[in-house]
Short mmCIF file of C-alpha atoms in Angstrom, two decimals:
data_model
loop_
_atom_site.label_atom_id
_atom_site.label_comp_id
_atom_site.label_asym_id
_atom_site.label_seq_id
_atom_site.Cartn_x
_atom_site.Cartn_y
_atom_site.Cartn_z
CA MET Q 186 84.30 168.77 111.33
CA GLY Q 187 86.14 172.13 111.30
CA ILE Q 188 88.49 173.40 108.74
CA SER Q 189 89.99 170.69 106.27
CA SER Q 190 92.17 170.88 103.27
CA SER Q 191 92.50 168.29 100.49
CA HIS Q 192 94.77 168.07 97.53
CA THR Q 193 93.20 166.97 94.36
CA GLU Q 194 94.32 166.74 90.67
CA ASN Q 195 96.82 169.11 89.07
CA GLY Q 196 97.70 171.37 91.97
CA ILE Q 197 94.15 172.09 93.10
CA ILE Q 198 93.66 172.41 97.01
CA GLU Q 199 90.08 172.39 98.44
CA VAL Q 200 89.52 174.17 101.88
CA THR Q 201 86.31 172.99 103.34
CA VAL Q 202 84.30 174.75 106.22
CA ASP Q 203 82.27 172.22 108.17
CA TYR Q 204 80.65 173.60 111.33
CA PRO Q 205 77.11 171.84 111.46
CA PRO Q 206 74.37 172.63 111.04
CA VAL Q 207 74.81 176.38 109.61
CA ASN Q 208 78.51 176.91 109.58
CA ALA Q 209 78.39 179.62 112.26
CA VAL Q 210 82.19 179.49 112.80
CA PRO Q 211 83.76 179.91 116.39
CA SER Q 212 86.56 182.44 116.79
CA GLN Q 213 89.33 179.80 116.45
CA GLY Q 214 87.96 178.43 113.27
CA TRP Q 215 88.34 181.64 111.74
CA PHE Q 216 92.03 181.51 112.54
CA GLU Q 217 92.40 177.90 111.45
CA LEU Q 218 90.79 178.88 108.08
CA ALA Q 219 93.37 181.79 107.64
CA LYS Q 220 96.08 179.35 108.35
CA ALA Q 221 94.79 176.54 106.01
CA ILE Q 222 94.29 178.97 103.09
CA THR Q 223 97.44 180.61 103.55
CA ALA Q 224 99.18 177.29 103.78
CA ALA Q 225 97.60 176.41 100.47
CA GLY Q 226 99.00 179.42 98.74
CA GLU Q 227 102.52 178.88 99.96
CA ASP Q 228 102.50 175.22 98.93
CA PRO Q 229 104.64 175.34 95.97
CA ASP Q 230 102.59 172.64 93.98
CA ALA Q 231 99.31 174.76 94.47
CA ARG Q 232 97.88 176.23 91.44
CA VAL Q 233 94.46 177.39 92.54
CA VAL Q 234 92.54 177.09 95.87
CA ILE Q 235 88.79 176.08 95.92
CA LEU Q 236 87.06 177.53 99.22
CA ARG Q 237 83.78 175.38 99.81
CA ALA Q 238 81.42 174.14 102.75
CA GLU Q 239 79.29 171.37 103.90
CA ASN Q 240 75.97 171.65 105.58
CA ARG Q 241 72.91 173.83 105.18
CA GLY Q 242 74.71 177.00 103.67
CA PHE Q 243 78.22 178.35 102.91
CA CYS Q 244 78.59 180.38 106.25
CA ALA Q 245 76.11 181.80 108.75
CA GLY Q 246 79.00 184.13 109.90
CA VAL Q 247 80.55 184.18 113.69
CA ASP Q 248 79.14 182.03 116.42
CA LEU Q 249 77.01 184.51 118.17
CA LYS Q 250 76.37 182.07 120.97
CA GLU Q 251 80.32 181.92 121.75
CA ILE Q 252 80.31 185.75 122.20
CA GLN Q 253 77.32 186.02 124.04
CA ARG Q 254 77.96 183.43 126.71
CA ALA Q 255 81.54 184.85 127.24
CA GLU Q 256 82.41 187.34 130.03
CA GLY Q 257 84.14 190.41 129.06
CA TYR Q 258 85.31 191.33 125.48
CA ASN Q 259 87.62 188.52 124.76
CA ALA Q 260 85.58 186.22 122.60
CA LEU Q 261 84.35 189.39 120.71
CA VAL Q 262 87.96 190.40 119.92
CA ALA Q 263 89.03 186.99 119.03
CA ALA Q 264 86.15 186.83 116.54
CA ASN Q 265 86.96 190.20 115.02
CA ARG Q 266 90.80 189.27 114.81
CA GLY Q 267 89.99 185.88 113.32
CA CYS Q 268 87.64 187.14 110.61
CA ALA Q 269 90.06 189.85 109.77
CA LYS Q 270 92.83 187.10 109.53
CA ALA Q 271 90.40 184.84 107.37
CA PHE Q 272 89.41 187.45 104.98
CA ALA Q 273 92.96 188.65 104.63
CA ALA Q 274 94.09 185.20 104.01
CA VAL Q 275 91.64 184.83 101.11
CA TYR Q 276 92.86 188.03 99.33
CA ASP Q 277 96.60 187.68 100.01
CA CYS Q 278 96.56 183.77 98.93
CA GLU Q 279 99.28 183.47 96.48
CA VAL Q 280 97.06 181.67 94.05
CA PRO Q 281 93.60 182.50 92.78
CA VAL Q 282 90.85 181.40 95.33
CA ILE Q 283 87.45 180.17 93.91
CA ALA Q 284 84.63 180.37 96.37
CA ALA Q 285 82.04 177.70 95.92
CA VAL Q 286 78.94 179.14 97.62
CA ASN Q 287 76.01 176.83 98.42
CA GLY Q 288 72.84 177.91 100.31
CA PHE Q 289 73.12 181.10 102.39
CA CYS Q 290 76.28 183.31 102.71
CA LEU Q 291 75.93 185.63 105.68
CA GLY Q 292 77.98 187.98 107.48
CA GLY Q 293 81.55 186.51 107.60
CA GLY Q 294 80.70 184.56 104.57
CA VAL Q 295 80.38 187.75 102.65
CA GLY Q 296 83.68 188.81 103.74
CA LEU Q 297 85.44 185.54 102.59
CA VAL Q 298 83.51 185.68 99.21
CA GLY Q 299 84.11 189.19 98.70
CA ASN Q 300 87.85 188.76 98.91
CA ALA Q 301 87.82 185.73 96.60
CA ASP Q 302 89.02 185.91 92.90
CA ILE Q 303 86.25 183.89 91.47
CA ILE Q 304 82.78 183.12 92.66
CA VAL Q 305 80.53 180.19 91.68
CA ALA Q 306 77.13 179.69 93.50
CA SER Q 307 74.15 177.35 93.65
CA ASP Q 308 70.93 178.39 92.28
CA ASP Q 309 69.74 178.62 95.96
CA ALA Q 310 72.49 180.79 97.18
CA THR Q 311 71.69 184.03 98.90
CA PHE Q 312 74.06 186.64 100.15
CA GLY Q 313 73.48 189.16 103.05
CA LEU Q 314 74.78 191.09 105.89
CA PRO Q 315 72.52 190.85 109.00
CA GLU Q 316 75.04 192.83 110.92
CA VAL Q 317 72.76 195.95 111.89
CA ASP Q 318 70.19 193.28 113.21
CA ARG Q 319 72.89 191.94 115.46
CA GLY Q 320 74.21 195.16 116.71
CA ALA Q 321 77.56 195.00 114.70
CA LEU Q 322 79.24 196.49 111.70
CA GLY Q 323 81.60 194.79 109.17
CA ALA Q 324 82.03 193.32 105.87
CA ALA Q 325 80.49 196.58 103.91
CA THR Q 326 83.88 196.51 102.44
CA HIS Q 327 83.51 193.13 101.01
CA LEU Q 328 79.79 193.70 99.85
CA ALA Q 329 80.90 196.66 97.94
CA ARG Q 330 82.79 194.39 95.96
CA LEU Q 331 80.00 192.22 95.02
CA VAL Q 332 77.06 194.70 93.93
CA PRO Q 333 76.97 198.53 92.94
CA GLN Q 334 77.33 201.09 95.85
CA HIS Q 335 73.68 202.15 96.36
CA LEU Q 336 72.42 198.65 96.34
CA MET Q 337 75.21 197.78 98.85
CA ARG Q 338 74.01 200.42 101.03
CA THR Q 339 70.43 199.33 100.68
CA LEU Q 340 71.41 195.78 101.60
CA TYR Q 341 73.64 196.81 104.53
CA TYR Q 342 70.90 199.22 106.00
CA THR Q 343 67.97 196.85 105.55
CA ALA Q 344 69.68 193.54 106.39
CA ARG Q 345 68.13 192.16 103.22
CA ASN Q 346 69.60 189.13 101.21
CA VAL Q 347 70.22 188.93 97.56
CA SER Q 348 70.21 186.11 95.28
CA ALA Q 349 73.03 184.45 93.40
CA GLN Q 350 71.27 185.15 90.14
CA THR Q 351 71.41 188.93 91.03
CA LEU Q 352 74.98 188.89 91.86
CA HIS Q 353 75.43 187.11 88.46
CA HIS Q 354 73.60 189.89 86.79
CA HIS Q 355 76.05 192.60 88.34
CA GLY Q 356 79.14 190.23 87.21
CA SER Q 357 80.47 189.15 90.59
CA VAL Q 358 79.24 185.50 90.44
CA VAL Q 359 80.65 183.94 87.36
CA GLU Q 360 78.09 181.18 87.12
CA VAL Q 361 75.02 179.63 88.88
CA VAL Q 362 74.56 176.16 88.77
CA PRO Q 363 72.21 173.63 90.51
CA ARG Q 364 73.53 172.69 93.96
CA ALA Q 365 74.46 169.28 92.92
CA GLN Q 366 76.60 170.71 90.28
CA LEU Q 367 78.42 173.26 92.32
CA ASP Q 368 81.66 171.42 93.22
CA ASP Q 369 82.09 170.35 89.71
CA ALA Q 370 81.44 173.87 88.19
CA ALA Q 371 84.03 175.08 90.63
CA ARG Q 372 86.73 172.24 89.72
CA GLU Q 373 86.26 173.10 86.04
CA ILE Q 374 86.98 176.69 86.34
CA ALA Q 375 90.08 175.57 88.78
CA LYS Q 376 91.40 173.09 86.06
CA GLU Q 377 91.41 175.73 83.47
CA ILE Q 378 93.52 177.96 85.61
CA ALA Q 379 95.67 175.01 86.78
CA LYS Q 380 96.80 174.42 83.17
CA LYS Q 381 98.37 177.84 83.01
CA ASP Q 382 101.96 178.65 83.94
CA THR Q 383 101.82 178.75 87.95
CA ALA Q 384 104.67 181.44 87.89
CA VAL Q 385 102.60 183.73 85.46
CA ILE Q 386 99.26 182.95 87.44
CA ARG Q 387 101.14 183.98 90.82
CA ALA Q 388 102.43 186.95 89.35
CA ALA Q 389 99.06 187.92 88.21
CA LYS Q 390 97.56 187.50 91.53
CA GLU Q 391 100.17 189.96 93.11
CA ALA Q 392 99.72 192.38 90.27
CA ILE Q 393 95.95 192.35 90.40
CA ASN Q 394 96.02 192.87 94.26
CA GLY Q 395 98.53 195.76 93.62
CA ILE Q 396 96.42 197.84 91.39
CA ASP Q 397 93.10 197.23 93.47
CA PRO Q 398 91.69 200.81 94.24
CA GLN Q 399 90.19 199.36 97.45
CA ARG Q 400 92.43 198.96 100.60
CA VAL Q 401 90.23 195.96 101.88
CA HIS Q 402 92.47 195.22 105.02
CA GLN Q 403 92.44 198.80 106.56
CA SER Q 404 88.72 199.52 105.56
CA TYR Q 405 87.53 196.30 107.14
CA ARG Q 406 89.33 196.94 110.34
CA PHE Q 407 88.01 200.35 110.44
CA GLU Q 408 84.50 199.04 110.37
CA GLN Q 409 85.41 196.69 113.00
CA GLY Q 410 86.02 199.71 115.35
CA PHE Q 411 82.28 200.65 115.32
CA THR Q 412 81.31 197.12 116.28
CA PHE Q 413 83.82 197.42 119.23
CA GLU Q 414 82.05 200.87 120.01
CA LEU Q 415 78.63 199.43 119.89
CA ASN Q 416 79.51 196.62 122.35
CA LEU Q 417 80.98 198.93 124.71
CA THR Q 418 77.73 200.88 124.94
CA GLY Q 419 75.80 197.52 125.55
CA VAL Q 420 73.79 197.99 122.21
CA SER Q 421 75.17 194.87 120.72
CA ASP Q 422 74.76 192.56 123.50
CA HIS Q 423 71.15 193.34 123.62
CA ALA Q 424 70.59 192.96 119.84
CA ARG Q 425 72.47 189.44 119.82
CA GLN Q 426 70.34 188.36 122.67
CA ALA Q 427 67.13 189.31 120.98
CA PHE Q 428 68.32 187.55 117.89
CA LEU Q 429 69.21 184.36 119.87
CA ASP Q 430 65.95 184.41 121.76
CA GLY Q 431 64.09 184.87 118.56
CA ASN Q 432 65.89 181.61 117.13
CA HIS Q 433 64.95 179.60 120.03
CA ALA Q 434 61.34 180.54 119.67
CA ARG Q 435 61.34 179.93 115.89
CA GLN Q 436 62.75 176.45 116.91
CA ALA Q 437 60.35 175.99 119.46
CA ASN Q 438 57.33 176.61 117.09
CA ASP Q 439 58.94 174.28 114.59
CA SER Q 440 58.84 171.49 116.92
#
């Protein structure tokens, strides 16, 4: 459980997120994910990284329970910094990163996927930012890399989800496959990249980042400033508690 890395054939490194049941990642987990992805890119034998997940969905974002039960703002600051580190690690990884997205991809999951180089998704995958319902802001930077501007704004303000098929239509998801075929689909693309001259691919990754019109690190940290402001005024605490209470009520009804 947690963050793990495994070397497969031809310089392909798979980094797996595993926080049952929904991959709500604790603050330390974001730092560990950043470290794993950075280390993979720095491995001289690495040619491509696949970011994948176990459990019911790719990522449910940050662990809100951790933030809500903590006194003061240390847990919030840790989560903010951890997310920024992890998102940046995906973007700055020295080799291409392929995100293999299963099930739901929410909040911080969108931050990871939006900074990936290539996205493959299962046919049941959905993407969304429920931040406004949680009293937070963030990852609009990354959602804007997945969908056109006005759709991004609609999704952000309404906290609606969008399907993998819709992202495929807009060109941000390269392939949508049955869930059982997701890992194989990501590995096939990884193998294709791994056959290339790794020096050229590494240079290509750096070059593409260098011409990117969006300064993803700065814009995301700008967004996070408003999250902290909302926490200082107490808005976020109320919103998080309402969400957690609603989850408990739904679980009780289901049982």
